[in-house]
mmCIF file of C-alpha atoms in Angstrom:
data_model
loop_
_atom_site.group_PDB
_atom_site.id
_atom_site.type_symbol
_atom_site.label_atom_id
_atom_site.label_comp_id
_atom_site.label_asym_id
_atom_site.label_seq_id
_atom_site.Cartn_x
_atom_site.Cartn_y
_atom_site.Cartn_z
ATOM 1 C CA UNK P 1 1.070 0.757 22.630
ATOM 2 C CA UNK P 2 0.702 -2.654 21.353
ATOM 3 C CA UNK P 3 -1.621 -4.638 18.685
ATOM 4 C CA UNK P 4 -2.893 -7.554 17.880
ATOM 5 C CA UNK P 5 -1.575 -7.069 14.019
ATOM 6 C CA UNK P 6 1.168 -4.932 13.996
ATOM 7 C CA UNK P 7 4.440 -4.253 15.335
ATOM 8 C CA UNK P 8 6.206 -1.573 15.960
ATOM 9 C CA UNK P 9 9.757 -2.116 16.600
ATOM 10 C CA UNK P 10 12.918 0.759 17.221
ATOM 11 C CA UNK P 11 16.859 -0.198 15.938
ATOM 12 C CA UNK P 12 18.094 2.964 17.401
ATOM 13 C CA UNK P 13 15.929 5.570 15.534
ATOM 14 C CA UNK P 14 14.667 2.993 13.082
ATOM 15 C CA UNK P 15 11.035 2.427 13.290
ATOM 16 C CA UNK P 16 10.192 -0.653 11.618
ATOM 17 C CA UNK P 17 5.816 -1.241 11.222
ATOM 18 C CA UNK P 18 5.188 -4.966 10.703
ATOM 19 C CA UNK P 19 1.997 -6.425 9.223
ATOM 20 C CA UNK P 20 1.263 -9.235 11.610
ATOM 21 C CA UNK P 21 -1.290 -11.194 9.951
ATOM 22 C CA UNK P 22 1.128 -14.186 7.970
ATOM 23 C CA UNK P 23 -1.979 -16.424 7.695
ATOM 24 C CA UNK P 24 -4.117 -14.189 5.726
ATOM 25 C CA UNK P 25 -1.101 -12.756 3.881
ATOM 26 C CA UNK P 26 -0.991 -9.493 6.227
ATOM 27 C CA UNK P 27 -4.563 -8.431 3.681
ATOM 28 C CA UNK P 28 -6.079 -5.246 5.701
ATOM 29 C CA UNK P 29 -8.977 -5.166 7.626
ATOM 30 C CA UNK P 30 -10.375 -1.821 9.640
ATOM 31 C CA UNK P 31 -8.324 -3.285 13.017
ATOM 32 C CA UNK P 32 -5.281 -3.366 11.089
ATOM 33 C CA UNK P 33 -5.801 -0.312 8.884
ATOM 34 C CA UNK P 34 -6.096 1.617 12.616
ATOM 35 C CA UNK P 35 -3.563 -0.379 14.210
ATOM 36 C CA UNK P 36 -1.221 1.311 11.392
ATOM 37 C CA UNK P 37 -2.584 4.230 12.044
ATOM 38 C CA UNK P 38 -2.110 4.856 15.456
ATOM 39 C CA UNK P 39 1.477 2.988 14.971
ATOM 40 C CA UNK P 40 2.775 5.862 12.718
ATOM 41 C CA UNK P 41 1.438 8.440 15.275
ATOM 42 C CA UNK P 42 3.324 6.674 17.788
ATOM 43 C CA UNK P 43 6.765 6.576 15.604
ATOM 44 C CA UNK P 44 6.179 10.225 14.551
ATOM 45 C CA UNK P 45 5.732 11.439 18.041
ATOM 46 C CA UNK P 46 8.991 9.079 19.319
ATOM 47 C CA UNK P 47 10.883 10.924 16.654
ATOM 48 C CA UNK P 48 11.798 8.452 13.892
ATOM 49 C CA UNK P 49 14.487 9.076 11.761
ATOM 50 C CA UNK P 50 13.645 6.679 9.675
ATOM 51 C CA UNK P 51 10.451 4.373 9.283
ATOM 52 C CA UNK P 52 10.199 0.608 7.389
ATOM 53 C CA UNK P 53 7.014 -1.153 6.146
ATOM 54 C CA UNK P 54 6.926 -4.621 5.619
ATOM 55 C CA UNK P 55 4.782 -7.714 6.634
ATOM 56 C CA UNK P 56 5.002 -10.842 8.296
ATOM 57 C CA UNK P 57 6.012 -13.925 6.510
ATOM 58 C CA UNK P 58 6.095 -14.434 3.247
ATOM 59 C CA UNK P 59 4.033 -11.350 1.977
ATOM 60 C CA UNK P 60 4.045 -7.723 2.095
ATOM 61 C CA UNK P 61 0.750 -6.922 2.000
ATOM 62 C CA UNK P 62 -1.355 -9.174 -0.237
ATOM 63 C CA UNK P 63 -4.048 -6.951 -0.371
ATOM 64 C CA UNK P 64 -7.331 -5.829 1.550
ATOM 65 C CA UNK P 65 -9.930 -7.882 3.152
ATOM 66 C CA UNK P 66 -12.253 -8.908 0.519
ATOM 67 C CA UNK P 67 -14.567 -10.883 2.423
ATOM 68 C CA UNK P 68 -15.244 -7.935 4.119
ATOM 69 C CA UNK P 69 -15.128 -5.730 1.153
ATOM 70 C CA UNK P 70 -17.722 -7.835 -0.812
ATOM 71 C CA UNK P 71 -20.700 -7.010 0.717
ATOM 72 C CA UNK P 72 -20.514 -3.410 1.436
ATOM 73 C CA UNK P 73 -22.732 -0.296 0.508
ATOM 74 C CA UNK P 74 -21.780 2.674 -1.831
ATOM 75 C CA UNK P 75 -21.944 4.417 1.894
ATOM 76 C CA UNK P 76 -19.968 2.151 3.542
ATOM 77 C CA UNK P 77 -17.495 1.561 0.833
ATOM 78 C CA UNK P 78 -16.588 5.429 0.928
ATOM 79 C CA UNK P 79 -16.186 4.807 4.672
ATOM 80 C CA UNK P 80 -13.603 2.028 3.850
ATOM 81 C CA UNK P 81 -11.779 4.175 1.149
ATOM 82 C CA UNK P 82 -10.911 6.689 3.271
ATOM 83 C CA UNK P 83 -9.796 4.794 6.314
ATOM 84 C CA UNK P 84 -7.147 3.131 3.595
ATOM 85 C CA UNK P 85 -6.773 7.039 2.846
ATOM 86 C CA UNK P 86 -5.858 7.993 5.817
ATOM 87 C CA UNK P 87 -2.969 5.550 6.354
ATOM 88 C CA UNK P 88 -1.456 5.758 3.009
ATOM 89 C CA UNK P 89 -1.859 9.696 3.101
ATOM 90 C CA UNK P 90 -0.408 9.368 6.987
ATOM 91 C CA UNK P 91 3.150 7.118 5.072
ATOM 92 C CA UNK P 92 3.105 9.894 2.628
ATOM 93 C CA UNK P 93 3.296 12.949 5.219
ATOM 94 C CA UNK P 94 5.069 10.926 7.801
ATOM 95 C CA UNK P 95 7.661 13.668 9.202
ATOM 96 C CA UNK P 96 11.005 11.144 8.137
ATOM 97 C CA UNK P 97 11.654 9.218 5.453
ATOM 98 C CA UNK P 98 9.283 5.784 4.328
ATOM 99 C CA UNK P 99 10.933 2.250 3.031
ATOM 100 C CA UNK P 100 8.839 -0.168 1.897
ATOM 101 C CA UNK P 101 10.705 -3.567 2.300
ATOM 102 C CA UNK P 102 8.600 -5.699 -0.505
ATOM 103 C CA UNK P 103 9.141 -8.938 0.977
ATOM 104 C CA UNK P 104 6.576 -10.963 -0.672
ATOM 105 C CA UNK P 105 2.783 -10.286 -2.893
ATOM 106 C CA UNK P 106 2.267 -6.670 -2.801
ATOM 107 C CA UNK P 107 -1.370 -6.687 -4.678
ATOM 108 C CA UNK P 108 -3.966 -3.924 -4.686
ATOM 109 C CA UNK P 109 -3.795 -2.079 -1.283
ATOM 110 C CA UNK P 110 -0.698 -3.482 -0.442
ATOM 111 C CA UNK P 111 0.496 -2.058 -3.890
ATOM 112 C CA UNK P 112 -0.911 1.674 -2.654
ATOM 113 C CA UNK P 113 0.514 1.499 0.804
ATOM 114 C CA UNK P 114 4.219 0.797 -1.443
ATOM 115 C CA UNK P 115 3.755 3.707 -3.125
ATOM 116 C CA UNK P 116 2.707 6.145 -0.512
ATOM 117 C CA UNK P 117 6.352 5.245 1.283
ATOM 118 C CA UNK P 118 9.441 7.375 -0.156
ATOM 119 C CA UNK P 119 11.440 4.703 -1.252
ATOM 120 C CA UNK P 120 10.939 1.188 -1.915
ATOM 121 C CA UNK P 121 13.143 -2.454 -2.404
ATOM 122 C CA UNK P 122 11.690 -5.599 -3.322
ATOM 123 C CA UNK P 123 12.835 -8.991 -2.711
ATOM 124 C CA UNK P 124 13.470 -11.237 -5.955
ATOM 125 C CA UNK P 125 10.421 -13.211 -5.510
ATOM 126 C CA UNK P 126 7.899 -10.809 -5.065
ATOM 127 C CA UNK P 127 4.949 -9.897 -6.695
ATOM 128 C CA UNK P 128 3.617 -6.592 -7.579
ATOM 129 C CA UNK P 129 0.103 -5.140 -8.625
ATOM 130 C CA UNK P 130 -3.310 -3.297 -8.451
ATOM 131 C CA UNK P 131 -5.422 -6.407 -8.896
ATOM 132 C CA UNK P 132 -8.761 -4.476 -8.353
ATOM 133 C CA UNK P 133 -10.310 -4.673 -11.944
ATOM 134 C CA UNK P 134 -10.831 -8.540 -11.378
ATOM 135 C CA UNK P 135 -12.847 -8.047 -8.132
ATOM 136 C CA UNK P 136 -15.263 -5.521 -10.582
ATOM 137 C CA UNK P 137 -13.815 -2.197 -8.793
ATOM 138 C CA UNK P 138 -10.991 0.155 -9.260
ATOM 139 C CA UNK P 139 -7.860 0.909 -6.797
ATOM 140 C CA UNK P 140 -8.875 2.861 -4.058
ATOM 141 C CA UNK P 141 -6.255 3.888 -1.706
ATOM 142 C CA UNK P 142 -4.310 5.983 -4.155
ATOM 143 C CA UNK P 143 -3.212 4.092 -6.479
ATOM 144 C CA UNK P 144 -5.172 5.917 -9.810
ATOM 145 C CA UNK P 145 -3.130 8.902 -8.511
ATOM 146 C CA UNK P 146 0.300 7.565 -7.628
ATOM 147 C CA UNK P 147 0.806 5.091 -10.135
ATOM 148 C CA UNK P 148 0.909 7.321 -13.349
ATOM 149 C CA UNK P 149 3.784 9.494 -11.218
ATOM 150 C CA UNK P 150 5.832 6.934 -10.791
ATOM 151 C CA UNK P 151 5.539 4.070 -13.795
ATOM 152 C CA UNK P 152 4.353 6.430 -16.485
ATOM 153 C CA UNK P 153 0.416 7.091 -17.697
ATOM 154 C CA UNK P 154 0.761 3.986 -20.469
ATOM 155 C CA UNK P 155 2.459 1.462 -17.808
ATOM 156 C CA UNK P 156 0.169 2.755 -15.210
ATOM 157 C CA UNK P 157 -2.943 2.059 -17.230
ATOM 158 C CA UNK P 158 -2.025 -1.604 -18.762
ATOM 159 C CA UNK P 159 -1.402 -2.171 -14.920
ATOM 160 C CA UNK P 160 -4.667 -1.051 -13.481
ATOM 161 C CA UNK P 161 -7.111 -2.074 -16.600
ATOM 162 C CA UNK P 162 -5.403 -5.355 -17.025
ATOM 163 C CA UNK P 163 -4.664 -5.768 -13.475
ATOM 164 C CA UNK P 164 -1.195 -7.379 -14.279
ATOM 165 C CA UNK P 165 1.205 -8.677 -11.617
ATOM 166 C CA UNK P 166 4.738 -7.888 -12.000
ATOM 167 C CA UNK P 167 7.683 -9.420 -10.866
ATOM 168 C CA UNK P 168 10.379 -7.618 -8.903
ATOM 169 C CA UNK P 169 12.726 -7.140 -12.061
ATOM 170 C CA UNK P 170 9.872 -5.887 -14.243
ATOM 171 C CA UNK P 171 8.595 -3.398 -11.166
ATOM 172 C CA UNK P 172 11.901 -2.036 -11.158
ATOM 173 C CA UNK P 173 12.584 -2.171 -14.946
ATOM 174 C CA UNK P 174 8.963 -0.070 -14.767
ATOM 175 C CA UNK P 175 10.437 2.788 -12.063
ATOM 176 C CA UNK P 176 7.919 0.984 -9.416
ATOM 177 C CA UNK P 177 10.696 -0.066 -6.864
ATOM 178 C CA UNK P 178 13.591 1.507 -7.035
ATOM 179 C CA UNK P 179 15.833 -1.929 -6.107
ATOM 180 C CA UNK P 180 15.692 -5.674 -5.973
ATOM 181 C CA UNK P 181 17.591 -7.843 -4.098
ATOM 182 C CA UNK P 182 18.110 -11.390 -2.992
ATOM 183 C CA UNK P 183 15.380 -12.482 -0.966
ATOM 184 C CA UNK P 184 18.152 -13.150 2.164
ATOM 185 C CA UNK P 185 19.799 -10.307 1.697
ATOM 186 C CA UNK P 186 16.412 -8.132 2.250
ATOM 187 C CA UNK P 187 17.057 -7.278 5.811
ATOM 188 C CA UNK P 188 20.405 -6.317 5.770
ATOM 189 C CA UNK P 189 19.710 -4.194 2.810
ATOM 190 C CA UNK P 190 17.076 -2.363 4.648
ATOM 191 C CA UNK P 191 18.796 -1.844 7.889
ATOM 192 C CA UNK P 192 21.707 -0.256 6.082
ATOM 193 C CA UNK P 193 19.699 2.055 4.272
ATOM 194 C CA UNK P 194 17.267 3.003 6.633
ATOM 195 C CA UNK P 195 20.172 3.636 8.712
ATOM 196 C CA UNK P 196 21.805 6.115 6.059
ATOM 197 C CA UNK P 197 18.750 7.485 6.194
ATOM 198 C CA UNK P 198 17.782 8.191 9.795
ATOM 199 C CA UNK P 199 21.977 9.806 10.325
ATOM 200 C CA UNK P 200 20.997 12.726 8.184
ATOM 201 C CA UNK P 201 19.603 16.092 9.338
ATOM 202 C CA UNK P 202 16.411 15.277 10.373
ATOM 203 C CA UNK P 203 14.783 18.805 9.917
ATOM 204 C CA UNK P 204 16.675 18.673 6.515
ATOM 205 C CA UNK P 205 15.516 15.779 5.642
ATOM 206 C CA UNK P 206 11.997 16.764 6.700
ATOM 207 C CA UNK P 207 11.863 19.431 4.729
ATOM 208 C CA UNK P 208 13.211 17.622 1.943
ATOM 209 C CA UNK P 209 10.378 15.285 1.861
ATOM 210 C CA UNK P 210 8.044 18.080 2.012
ATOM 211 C CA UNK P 211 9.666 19.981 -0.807
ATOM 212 C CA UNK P 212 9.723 17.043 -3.154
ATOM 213 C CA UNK P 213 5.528 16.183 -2.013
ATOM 214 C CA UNK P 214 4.492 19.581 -3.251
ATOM 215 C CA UNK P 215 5.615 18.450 -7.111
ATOM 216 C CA UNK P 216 2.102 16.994 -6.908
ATOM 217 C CA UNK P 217 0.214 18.165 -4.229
ATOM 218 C CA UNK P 218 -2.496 20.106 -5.569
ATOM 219 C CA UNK P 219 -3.611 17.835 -8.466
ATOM 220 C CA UNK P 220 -3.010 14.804 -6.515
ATOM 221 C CA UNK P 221 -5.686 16.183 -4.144
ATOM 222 C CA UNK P 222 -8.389 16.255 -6.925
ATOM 223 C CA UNK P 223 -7.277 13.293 -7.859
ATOM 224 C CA UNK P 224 -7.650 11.470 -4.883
ATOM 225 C CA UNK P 225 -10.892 13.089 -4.133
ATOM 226 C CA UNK P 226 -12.288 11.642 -7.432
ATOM 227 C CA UNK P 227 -11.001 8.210 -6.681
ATOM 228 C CA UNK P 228 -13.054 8.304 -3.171
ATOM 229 C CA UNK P 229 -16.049 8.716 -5.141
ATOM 230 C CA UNK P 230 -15.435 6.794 -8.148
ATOM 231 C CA UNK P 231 -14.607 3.427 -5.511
ATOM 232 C CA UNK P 232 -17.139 4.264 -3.148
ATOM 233 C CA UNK P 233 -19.852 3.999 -6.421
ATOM 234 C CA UNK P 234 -18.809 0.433 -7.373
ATOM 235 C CA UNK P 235 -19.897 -0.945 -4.378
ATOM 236 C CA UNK P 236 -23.136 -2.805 -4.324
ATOM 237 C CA UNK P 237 -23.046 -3.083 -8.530
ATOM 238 C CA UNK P 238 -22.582 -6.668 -9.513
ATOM 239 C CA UNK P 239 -19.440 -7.048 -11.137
ATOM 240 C CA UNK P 240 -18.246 -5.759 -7.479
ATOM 241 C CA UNK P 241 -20.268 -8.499 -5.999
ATOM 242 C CA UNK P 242 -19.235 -10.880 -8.491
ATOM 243 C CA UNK P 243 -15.717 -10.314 -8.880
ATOM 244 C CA UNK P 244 -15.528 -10.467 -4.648
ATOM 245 C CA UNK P 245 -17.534 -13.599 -4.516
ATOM 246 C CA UNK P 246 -16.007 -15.776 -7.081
ATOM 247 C CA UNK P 247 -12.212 -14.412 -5.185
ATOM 248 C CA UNK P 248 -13.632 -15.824 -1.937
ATOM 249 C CA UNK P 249 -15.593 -19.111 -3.700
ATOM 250 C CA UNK P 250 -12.332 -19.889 -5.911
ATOM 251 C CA UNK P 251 -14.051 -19.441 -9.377
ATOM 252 C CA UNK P 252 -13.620 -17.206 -12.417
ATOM 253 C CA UNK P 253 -16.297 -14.246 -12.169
ATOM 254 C CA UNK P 254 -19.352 -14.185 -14.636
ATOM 255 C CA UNK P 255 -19.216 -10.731 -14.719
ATOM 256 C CA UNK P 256 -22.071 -8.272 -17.422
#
């Protein structure tokens, strides 16, 4: 299959998924959200060994569509969660192992589809962060749930409350990303270890991945469950309108 915004592309049994949307900073809208979708089906069902997420450009993912997101019911804001659910939930059950190659911003969803890979390696200039306090909602795609796991409950709280950026040292310094590297070296750093990756057993591997997911599958689940509802309720109040509408206008938000 092809896409309009995303690639799929095979370097042996290397599946690498591309964000293709460089002028809007790769941000996700519902055609790319199912693009990704159906592109991980596809890689699953060609048997990758291995599977990369990046995005096109100079970013990783900068985010989701807010001009999309701002006007949204409590209704249709649930809808939206779980679509972003689905995809990061699809990374984290994908049958071989997830890179995220953090080649640029990496804010908010783009944040939560970094975390729901296995492993993941920033560049030196990027930028890391769940940004959604300052549009008047809360992460929705995970990251309330994954965050804590991986940074720690204090780091993971100053992070979302504050919604601070970090660079790639202080991500890594944090337990976020697990390596940085020069920007140029990126690539090569990714095909080598993807490629380690996809010559082990795969059915070892598989399990593996499976084996390590049930550390925190059940509590995860109520977690995420409450996150659904707790994003899908901010919709329509008006710091959410506010915080979106002064992002798209280009002012500071006036928020109660």
């Amino acid at each position: 299959m092809s896409w309009d915004t995303v690639r799929l592309e095979w370097d042996g049994d290397v599946a690498t998924l591309t964000v293709d949307r460089p002028d809007a900073l790769n941000a996700l809208n519902i055609e790319t959200l199912e693009a990704m979708g159906e592109a991980l089906e596809e890689a699953a069902a060609e048997g990758a060994r291995a599977l990369v997420l990046t995005g096109a450009g100079d970013a990783f993912i900068a985010g989701a569509d807010i001009k999309y997101m701002q006007d949204l019911s409590t209704a249709e804001g649930e809808e939206w969660g779980a679509l972003g659910h689905d995809v990061a939930d699809a990374l984290e059950a994908f049958p071989a192992p997830t890179i995220a190659a953090i080649n640029g911003y990496a804010f908010g969803g783009g944040c939560e589809m970094a975390m729901a890979c296995d492993l993941r390696v920033a560049a030196e200039s990027a930028l890391i962060g769940n940004t959604e306090i300052d549009l008047g909602i809360i992460p929705g795609w995970g990251a309330t749930q994954r965050l804590p796991r991986l940074v720690g409950d204090e780091t993971a709280r100053r992070m979302i409350f504050l919604g601070e950026r970090l660079d790639a040292e202080s991500a890594a310094e944090a337990g976020l990303v697990g390596e940085v590297v020069p920007d140029d070296e990126l690539e090569d750093v990714i095909g080598e270890l993807a490629t380690r990756l996809a010559s082990k057993p795969a059915f070892a591997m598989q399990t593996a991945k499976q084996a390590i997911n049930q550390t925190h599958e059940g509590s995860q689940e109520s977690g995420i469950a409450y996150e659904k509802r707790a994003f899908a309720s901010l919709f329509g109040t008006h710091d959410q309108r506010e915080g979106m509408a002064a992002f798209v206008e280009d002012r500071e938000p006036d928020f109660e």
